[in-house]
Coordinates of C-alpha atoms in Angstrom, one line a residue:
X52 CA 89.0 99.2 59.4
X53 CA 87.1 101.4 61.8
X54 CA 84.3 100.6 64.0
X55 CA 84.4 103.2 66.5
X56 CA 84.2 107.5 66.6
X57 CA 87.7 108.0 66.5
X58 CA 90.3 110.3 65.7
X59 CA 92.9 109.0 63.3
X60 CA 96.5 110.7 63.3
X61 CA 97.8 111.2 59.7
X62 CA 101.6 112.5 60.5
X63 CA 100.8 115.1 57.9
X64 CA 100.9 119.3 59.2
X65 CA 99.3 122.4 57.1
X66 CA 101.6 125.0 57.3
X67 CA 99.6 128.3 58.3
X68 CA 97.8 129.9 55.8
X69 CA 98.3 127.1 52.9
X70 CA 95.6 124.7 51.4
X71 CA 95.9 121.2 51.9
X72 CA 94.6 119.0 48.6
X73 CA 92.6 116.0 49.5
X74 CA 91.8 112.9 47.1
X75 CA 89.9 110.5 48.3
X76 CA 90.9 107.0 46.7
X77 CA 87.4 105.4 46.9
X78 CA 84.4 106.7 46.0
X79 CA 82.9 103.9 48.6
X80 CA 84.7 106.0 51.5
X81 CA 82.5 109.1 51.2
X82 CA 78.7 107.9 52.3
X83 CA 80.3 106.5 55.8
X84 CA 80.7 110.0 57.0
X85 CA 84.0 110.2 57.8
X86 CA 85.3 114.2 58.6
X87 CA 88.7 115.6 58.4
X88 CA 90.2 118.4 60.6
X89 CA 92.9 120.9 60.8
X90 CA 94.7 121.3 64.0
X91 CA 94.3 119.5 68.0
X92 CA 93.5 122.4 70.0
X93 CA 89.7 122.3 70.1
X94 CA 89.2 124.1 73.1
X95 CA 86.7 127.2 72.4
X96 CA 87.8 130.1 74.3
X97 CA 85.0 132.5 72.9
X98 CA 84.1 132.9 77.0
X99 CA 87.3 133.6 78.2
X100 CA 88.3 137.4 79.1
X101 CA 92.0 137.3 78.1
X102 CA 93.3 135.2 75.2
X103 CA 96.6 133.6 74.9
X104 CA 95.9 132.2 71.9
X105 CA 93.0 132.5 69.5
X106 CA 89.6 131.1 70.6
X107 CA 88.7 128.7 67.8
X108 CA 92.1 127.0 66.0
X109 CA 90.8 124.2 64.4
X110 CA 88.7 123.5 61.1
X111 CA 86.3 120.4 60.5
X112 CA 84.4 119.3 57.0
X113 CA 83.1 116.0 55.8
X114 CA 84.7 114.2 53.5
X115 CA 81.6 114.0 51.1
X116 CA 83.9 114.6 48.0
X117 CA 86.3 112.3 46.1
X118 CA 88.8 115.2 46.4
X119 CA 89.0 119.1 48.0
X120 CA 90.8 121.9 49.4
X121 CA 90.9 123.1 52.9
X122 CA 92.8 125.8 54.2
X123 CA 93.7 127.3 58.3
X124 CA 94.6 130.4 58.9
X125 CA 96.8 128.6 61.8
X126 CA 97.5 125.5 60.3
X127 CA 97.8 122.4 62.2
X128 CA 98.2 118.4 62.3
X129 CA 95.7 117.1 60.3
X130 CA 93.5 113.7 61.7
X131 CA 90.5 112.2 60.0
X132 CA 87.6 111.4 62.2
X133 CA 85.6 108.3 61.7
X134 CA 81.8 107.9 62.4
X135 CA 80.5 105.2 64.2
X136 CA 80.4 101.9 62.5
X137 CA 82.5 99.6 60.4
X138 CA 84.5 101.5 57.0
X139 CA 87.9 102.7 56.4
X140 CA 89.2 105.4 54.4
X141 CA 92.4 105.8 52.0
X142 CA 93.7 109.9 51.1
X143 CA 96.5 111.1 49.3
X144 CA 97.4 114.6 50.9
X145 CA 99.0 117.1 49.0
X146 CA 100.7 120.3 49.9
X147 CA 101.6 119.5 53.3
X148 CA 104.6 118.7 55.6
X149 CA 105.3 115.4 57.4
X150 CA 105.3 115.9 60.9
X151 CA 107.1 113.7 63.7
X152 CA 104.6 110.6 64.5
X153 CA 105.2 107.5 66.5
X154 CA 102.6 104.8 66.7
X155 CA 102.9 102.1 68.6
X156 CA 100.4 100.0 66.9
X157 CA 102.7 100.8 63.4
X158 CA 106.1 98.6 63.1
X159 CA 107.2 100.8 60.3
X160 CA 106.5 103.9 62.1
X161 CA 108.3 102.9 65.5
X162 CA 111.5 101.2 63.2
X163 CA 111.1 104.7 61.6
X164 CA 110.5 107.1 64.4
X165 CA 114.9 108.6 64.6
X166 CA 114.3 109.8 61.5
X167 CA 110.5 111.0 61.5
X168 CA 111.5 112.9 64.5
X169 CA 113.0 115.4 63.0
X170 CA 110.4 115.9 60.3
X171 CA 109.2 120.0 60.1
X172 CA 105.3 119.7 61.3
X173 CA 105.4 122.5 64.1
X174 CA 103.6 119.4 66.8
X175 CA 103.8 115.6 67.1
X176 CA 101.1 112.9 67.8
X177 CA 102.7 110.0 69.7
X178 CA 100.4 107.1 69.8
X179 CA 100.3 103.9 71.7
X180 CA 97.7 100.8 71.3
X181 CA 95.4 103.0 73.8
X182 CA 96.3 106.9 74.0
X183 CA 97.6 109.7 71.7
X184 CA 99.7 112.4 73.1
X185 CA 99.7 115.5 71.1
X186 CA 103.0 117.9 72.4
X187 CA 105.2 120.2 70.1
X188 CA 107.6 119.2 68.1
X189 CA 110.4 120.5 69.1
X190 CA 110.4 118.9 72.8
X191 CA 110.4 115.3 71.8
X192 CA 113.3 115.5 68.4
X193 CA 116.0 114.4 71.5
X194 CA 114.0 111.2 72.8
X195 CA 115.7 108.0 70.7
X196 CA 113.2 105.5 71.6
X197 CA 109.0 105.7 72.5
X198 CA 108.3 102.4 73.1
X199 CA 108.5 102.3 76.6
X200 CA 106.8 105.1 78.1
X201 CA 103.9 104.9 75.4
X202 CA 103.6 100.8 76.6
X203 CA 103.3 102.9 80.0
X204 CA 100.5 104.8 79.3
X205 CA 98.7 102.3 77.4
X206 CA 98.8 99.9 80.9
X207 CA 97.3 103.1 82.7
X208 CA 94.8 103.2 80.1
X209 CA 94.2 99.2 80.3
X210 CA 94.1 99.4 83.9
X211 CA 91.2 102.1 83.5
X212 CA 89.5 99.7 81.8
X213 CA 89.9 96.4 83.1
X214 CA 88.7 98.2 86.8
X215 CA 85.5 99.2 85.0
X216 CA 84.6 96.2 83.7
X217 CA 84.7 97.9 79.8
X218 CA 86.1 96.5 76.7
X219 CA 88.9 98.4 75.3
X220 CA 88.9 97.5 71.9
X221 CA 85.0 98.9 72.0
X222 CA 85.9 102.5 73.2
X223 CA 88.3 105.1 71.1
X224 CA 91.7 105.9 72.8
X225 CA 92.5 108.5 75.2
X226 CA 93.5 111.4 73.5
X227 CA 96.1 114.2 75.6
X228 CA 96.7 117.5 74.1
X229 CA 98.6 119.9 75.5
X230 CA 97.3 123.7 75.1
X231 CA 99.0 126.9 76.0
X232 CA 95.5 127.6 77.3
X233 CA 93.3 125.2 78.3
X234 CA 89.6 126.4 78.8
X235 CA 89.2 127.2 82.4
X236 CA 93.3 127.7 82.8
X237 CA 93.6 124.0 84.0
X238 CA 93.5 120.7 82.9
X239 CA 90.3 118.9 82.5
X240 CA 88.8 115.8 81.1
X241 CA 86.9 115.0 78.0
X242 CA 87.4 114.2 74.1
X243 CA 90.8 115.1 74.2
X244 CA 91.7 115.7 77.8
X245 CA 94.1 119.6 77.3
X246 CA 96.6 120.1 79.7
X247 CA 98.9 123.2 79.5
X248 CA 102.5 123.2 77.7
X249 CA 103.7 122.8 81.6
X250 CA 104.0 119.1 80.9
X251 CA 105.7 119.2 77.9
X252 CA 108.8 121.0 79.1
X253 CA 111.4 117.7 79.0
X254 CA 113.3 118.8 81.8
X255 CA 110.4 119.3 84.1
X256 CA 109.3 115.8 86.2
X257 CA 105.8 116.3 84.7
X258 CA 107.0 116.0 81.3
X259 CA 104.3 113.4 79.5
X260 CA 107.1 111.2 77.8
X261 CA 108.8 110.7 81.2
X262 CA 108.7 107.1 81.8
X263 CA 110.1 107.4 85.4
X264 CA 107.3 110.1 86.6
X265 CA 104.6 107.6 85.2
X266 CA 106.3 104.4 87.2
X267 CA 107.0 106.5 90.3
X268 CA 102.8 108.2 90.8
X269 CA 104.5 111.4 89.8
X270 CA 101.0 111.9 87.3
X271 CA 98.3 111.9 90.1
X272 CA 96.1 115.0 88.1
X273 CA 96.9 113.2 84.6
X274 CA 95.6 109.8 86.1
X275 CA 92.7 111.8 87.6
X276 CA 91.4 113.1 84.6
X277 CA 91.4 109.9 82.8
X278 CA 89.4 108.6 85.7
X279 CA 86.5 111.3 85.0
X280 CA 86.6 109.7 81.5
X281 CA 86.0 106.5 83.2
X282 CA 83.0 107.8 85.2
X283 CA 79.7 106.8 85.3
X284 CA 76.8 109.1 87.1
X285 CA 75.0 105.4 88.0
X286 CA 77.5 105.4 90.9
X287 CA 78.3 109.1 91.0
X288 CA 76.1 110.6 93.0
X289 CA 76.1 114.8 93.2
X290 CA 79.3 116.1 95.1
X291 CA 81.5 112.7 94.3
X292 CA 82.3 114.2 90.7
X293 CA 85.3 114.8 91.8
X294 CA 86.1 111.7 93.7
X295 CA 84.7 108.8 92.0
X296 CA 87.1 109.0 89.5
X297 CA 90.1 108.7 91.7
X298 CA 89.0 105.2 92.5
X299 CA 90.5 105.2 89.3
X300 CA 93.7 106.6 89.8
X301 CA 94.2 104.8 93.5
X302 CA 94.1 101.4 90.6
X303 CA 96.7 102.5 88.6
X304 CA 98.7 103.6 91.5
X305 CA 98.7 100.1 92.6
X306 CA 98.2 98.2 89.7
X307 CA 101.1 99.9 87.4
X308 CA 103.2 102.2 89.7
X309 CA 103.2 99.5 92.2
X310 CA 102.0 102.0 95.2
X311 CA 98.7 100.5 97.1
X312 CA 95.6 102.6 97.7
X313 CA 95.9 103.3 101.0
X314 CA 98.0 106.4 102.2
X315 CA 100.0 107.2 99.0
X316 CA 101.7 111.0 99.5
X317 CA 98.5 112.4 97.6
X318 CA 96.4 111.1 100.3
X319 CA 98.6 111.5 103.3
X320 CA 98.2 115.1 102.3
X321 CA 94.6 115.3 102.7
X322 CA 94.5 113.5 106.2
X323 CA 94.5 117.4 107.6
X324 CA 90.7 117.7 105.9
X325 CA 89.6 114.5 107.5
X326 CA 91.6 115.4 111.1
X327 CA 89.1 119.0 110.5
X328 CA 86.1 117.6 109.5
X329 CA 85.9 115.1 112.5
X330 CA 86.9 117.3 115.2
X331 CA 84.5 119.7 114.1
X332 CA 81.7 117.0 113.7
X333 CA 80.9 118.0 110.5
X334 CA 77.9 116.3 108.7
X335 CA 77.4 115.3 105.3
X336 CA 76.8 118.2 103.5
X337 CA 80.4 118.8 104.4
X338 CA 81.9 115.3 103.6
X339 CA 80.4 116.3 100.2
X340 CA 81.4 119.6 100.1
X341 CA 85.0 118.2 99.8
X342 CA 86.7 116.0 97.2
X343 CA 89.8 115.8 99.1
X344 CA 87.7 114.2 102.0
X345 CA 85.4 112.3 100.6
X346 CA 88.0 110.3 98.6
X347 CA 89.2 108.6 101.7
X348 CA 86.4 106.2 102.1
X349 CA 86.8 104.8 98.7
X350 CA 90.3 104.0 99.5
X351 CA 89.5 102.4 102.8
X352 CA 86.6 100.1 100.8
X353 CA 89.5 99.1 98.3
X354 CA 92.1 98.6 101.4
X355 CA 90.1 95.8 103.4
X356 CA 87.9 94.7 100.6
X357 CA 90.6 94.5 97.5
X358 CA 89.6 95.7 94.2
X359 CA 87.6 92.4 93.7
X360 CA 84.9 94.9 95.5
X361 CA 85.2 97.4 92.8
X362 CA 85.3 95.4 90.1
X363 CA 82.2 93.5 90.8
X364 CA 80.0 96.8 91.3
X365 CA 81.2 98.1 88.2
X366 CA 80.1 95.1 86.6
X367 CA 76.5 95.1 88.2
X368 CA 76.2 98.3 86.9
X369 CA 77.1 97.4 83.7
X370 CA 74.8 94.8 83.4
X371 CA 71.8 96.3 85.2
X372 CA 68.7 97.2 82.7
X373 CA 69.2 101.6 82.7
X374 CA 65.2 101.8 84.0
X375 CA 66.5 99.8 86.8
X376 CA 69.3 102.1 88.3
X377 CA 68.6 105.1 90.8
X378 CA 68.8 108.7 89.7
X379 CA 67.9 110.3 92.5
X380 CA 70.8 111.1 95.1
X381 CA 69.4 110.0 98.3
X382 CA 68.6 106.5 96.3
X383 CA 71.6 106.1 94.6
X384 CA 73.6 106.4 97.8
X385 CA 71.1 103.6 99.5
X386 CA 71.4 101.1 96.0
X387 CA 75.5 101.2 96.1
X388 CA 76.3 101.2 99.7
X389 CA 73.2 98.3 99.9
X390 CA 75.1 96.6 96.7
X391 CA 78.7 96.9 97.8
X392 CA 78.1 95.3 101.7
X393 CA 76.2 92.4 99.6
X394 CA 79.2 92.2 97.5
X395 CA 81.5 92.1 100.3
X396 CA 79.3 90.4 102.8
X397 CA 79.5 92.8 105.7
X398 CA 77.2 95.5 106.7
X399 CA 78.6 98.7 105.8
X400 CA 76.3 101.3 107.7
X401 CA 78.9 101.8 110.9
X402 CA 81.3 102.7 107.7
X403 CA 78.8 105.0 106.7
X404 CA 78.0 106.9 110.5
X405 CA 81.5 106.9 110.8
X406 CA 81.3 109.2 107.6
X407 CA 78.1 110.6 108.3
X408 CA 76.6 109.3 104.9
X409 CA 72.6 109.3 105.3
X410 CA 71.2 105.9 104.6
X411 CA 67.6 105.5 104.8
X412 CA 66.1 102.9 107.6
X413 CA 65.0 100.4 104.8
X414 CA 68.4 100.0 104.1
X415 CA 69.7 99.7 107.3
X416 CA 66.9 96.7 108.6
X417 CA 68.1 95.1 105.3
X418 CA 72.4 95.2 105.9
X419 CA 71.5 93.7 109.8
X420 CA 72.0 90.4 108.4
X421 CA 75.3 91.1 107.7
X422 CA 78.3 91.3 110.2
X423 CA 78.7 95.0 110.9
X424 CA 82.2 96.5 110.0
X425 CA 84.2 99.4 110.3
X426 CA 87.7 99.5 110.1
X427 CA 90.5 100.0 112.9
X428 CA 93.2 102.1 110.4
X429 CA 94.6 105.5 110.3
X430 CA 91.7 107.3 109.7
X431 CA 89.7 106.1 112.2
X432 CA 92.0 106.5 114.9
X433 CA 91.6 110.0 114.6
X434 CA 88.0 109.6 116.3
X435 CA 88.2 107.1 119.0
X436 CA 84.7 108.6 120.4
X437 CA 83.2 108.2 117.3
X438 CA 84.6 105.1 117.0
X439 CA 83.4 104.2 120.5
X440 CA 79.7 105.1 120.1
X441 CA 79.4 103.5 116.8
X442 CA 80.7 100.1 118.3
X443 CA 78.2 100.9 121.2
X444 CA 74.9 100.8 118.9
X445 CA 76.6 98.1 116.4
X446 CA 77.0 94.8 118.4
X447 CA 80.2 93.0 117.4
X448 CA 81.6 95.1 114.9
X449 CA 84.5 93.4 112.8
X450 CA 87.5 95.9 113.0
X451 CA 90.3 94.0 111.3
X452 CA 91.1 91.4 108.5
X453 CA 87.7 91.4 106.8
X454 CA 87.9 88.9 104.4
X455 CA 88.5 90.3 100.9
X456 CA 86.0 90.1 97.7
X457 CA 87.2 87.7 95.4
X458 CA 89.0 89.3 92.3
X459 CA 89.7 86.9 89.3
X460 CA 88.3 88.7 87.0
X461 CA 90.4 88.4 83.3
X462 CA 90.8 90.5 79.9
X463 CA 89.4 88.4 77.6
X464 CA 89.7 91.2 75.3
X465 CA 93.2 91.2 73.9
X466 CA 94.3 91.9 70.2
X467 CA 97.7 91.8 68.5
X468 CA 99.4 94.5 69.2
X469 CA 99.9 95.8 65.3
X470 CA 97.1 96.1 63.8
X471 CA 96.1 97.6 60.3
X472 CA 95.1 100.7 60.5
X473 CA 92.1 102.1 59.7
X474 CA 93.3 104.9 57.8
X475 CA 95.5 104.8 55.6
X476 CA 97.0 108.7 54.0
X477 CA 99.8 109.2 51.5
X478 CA 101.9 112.9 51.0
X479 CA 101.6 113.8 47.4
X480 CA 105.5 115.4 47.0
X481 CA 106.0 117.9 44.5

């Protein structure tokens, strides 16, 4: 049973160029709007100068019909799509090929899954409670057991999710296809997120199914675009679209691979852009300018404030009336720096100067009442003049052990972990 837009893995492959024969077992099933497509790789290259592959791959129609034909020119695994609200749907699917598919959520299918590795479909879907990973075939028939690295993902996923404040169960999983050419030549985010064939190479560290690279941070740009699916432009405001949704992916560094937000590798990296921007005394225009600047006063907030801080703003959002939050930049930076020094109780402003992030003199009157803070770490070290004059105009400024923002927030939200599906296909063998 289906509530959600979702796509629905059937194991099932078209080879290239043959027609598929669909029968619908309900005639109930057919006035939900449910659609069924041909092939993963729905990125439409129609824009790009030089093709890899061919632009469009993948064919879509609505199953309005108790039974039809469709045919692809490519061929391709073969996924109904669900529409918004409560049905489910039960095919029989004729003239096609199994193809290898592991679903967490399925005992059968992971008590199944030595054999159903080796079944012909050119590409495989491996699915956990919370994410489908969509690879070839033929680099996944060697791996004897799933379980673990899909549990992996799904607590990356979880994690996602439990730092926004979002019910899992209400949103479709994250969907990972891997593409020989994504559009733009890089991996991006979206509904599916397409990486390139790069990370499905098992021998390379970035292989998807590597449980060790997911444990060890090893999947900071994976991480990163789940994170943009995570974003909301409430508390994104223009030039943090590529920033905001690494708050994201410094949580799942901590929370699953066990590597706290401040100073991982990825950001220990950066600290050359933020030694350059504050020698040169760069302003704002510049902090925004660049992502791998701009992320460092996110982690610093989630360093001396916990996630508890995090949390709790994402939740205000949430819960805010939509007429009621800022669109325009200069107040949406005034609404979440004034909300997150309320949350934590210290005035966040010398934070801010330190940064050179404009807030407007309403908001500054209004954060006197709190203690003024800015932190003595790494970063700021790097400015002691700064530092100086901002402690100067602030009078006692807290430098070290703020207290932290309370974080029990629980996942009320949990389900059992096989379900029945909501879509249930059967091959028609000839």
């Amino acid at each position: 049973m289906s509530q959600l837009e979702d796509v629905y893995p059937t194991g099932c492959y078209l080879k290239a160029g043959d027609e598929a024969i669909v029968t619908i077992q309900t005639e109930e099933a057919l006035k939900y709007g449910w659609r069924l497509q041909i092939g993963c790789h729905t990125d439409r290259l129609h824009t790009v100068d030089n093709h890899i592959r061919w632009p469009y791959l993948t064919e879509t129609v609505p199953v309005d019909r108790r039974r039809f034909k469709i045919t692809s020119l490519y061929g391709g695994l073969i996924y109904f799509i669900s529409p918004g609200r409560r049905c489910a749907l039960e095919a029989v699917l004729s003239n096609v090929v199994e193809a290898p598919f592991f679903d967490l959520t399925n005992r059968a299918r992971v008590d199944g899954w030595k054999e159903r590795r080796y079944a012909p479909g050119l590409w495989a879907d491996i699915c956990g409670q919370f994410i489908i990973i969509t690879l070839p075939s033929k680099n996944i028939r060697h791996i004897d057991d799933l379980t673990e690295v899909m549990r992996a993902w799904d607590e990356v996923v979880r994690a996602n999710h439990h730092l926004r404040g979002s019910n899992i169960h209400r949103y479709r999983r994250q969907w990972i296809v891997t593409d020989v050419q994504p559009l733009g030549g890089a991996m991006h985010a979206g509904y599916p997120i397409v990486t390139g064939l790069d990370l499905t190479i098992a021998t390379n560290k970035s292989f998807l199914l590597n449980y060790n690279q997911i444990i060890d941070g090893g999947f900071w740009n994976v991480f990163s675009e789940i994170g943009h699916n995570m974003q909301k432009s409430a508390w994104t405001f223009k030039g943090t679209e590529n920033v905001t949704n690494d708050i994201f992916t410094l949580y799942v560094y901590d929370i699953v691979c066990r590597i706290g937000p401040w100073m991982p590798e990825r950001l220990l990296s950066r600290i050359k852009y933020v030694k350059r921007y504050l020698d040169r005394d760069e302003g704002f225009f510049e902090w925004l300018t660049e992502p791998s600047l701009a992320l460092f006063i996110y982690a610093q907030l989630a360093n001396h404030f916990g996630w508890g801080l995090y949390k709790s703003i994402f939740r205000k959002y949430r819960l805010m009336n939509q007429s009621a939050i800022p669109h325009h930049n200069v107040t949406k930076i005034d609404f979440w720096f004034t909300s997150l020094s309320e949350i934590a109780g210290y005035n966040l402003a010398p934070l801010c100067d330190f940064w050179r992030i404009p807030l407007s003199t309403a908001v500054r009157n209004h954060l006197t009442q709190f203690p003024p803070f800015l932190p003595d770490d790494e970063v700021t070290r790097l400015a002691p003049q700064r530092v100086r004059e901002i402690c100067e105009f602030y009078h006692g400024v807290i430098m070290t052990s703020p207290r932290k923002v309370e974080d029990n927030f629980k996942d009320d939200f949990e389900q059992p972990r096989f379900q029945q599906p909501a879509v249930m296909t059967h091959i028609m063998r000839s």
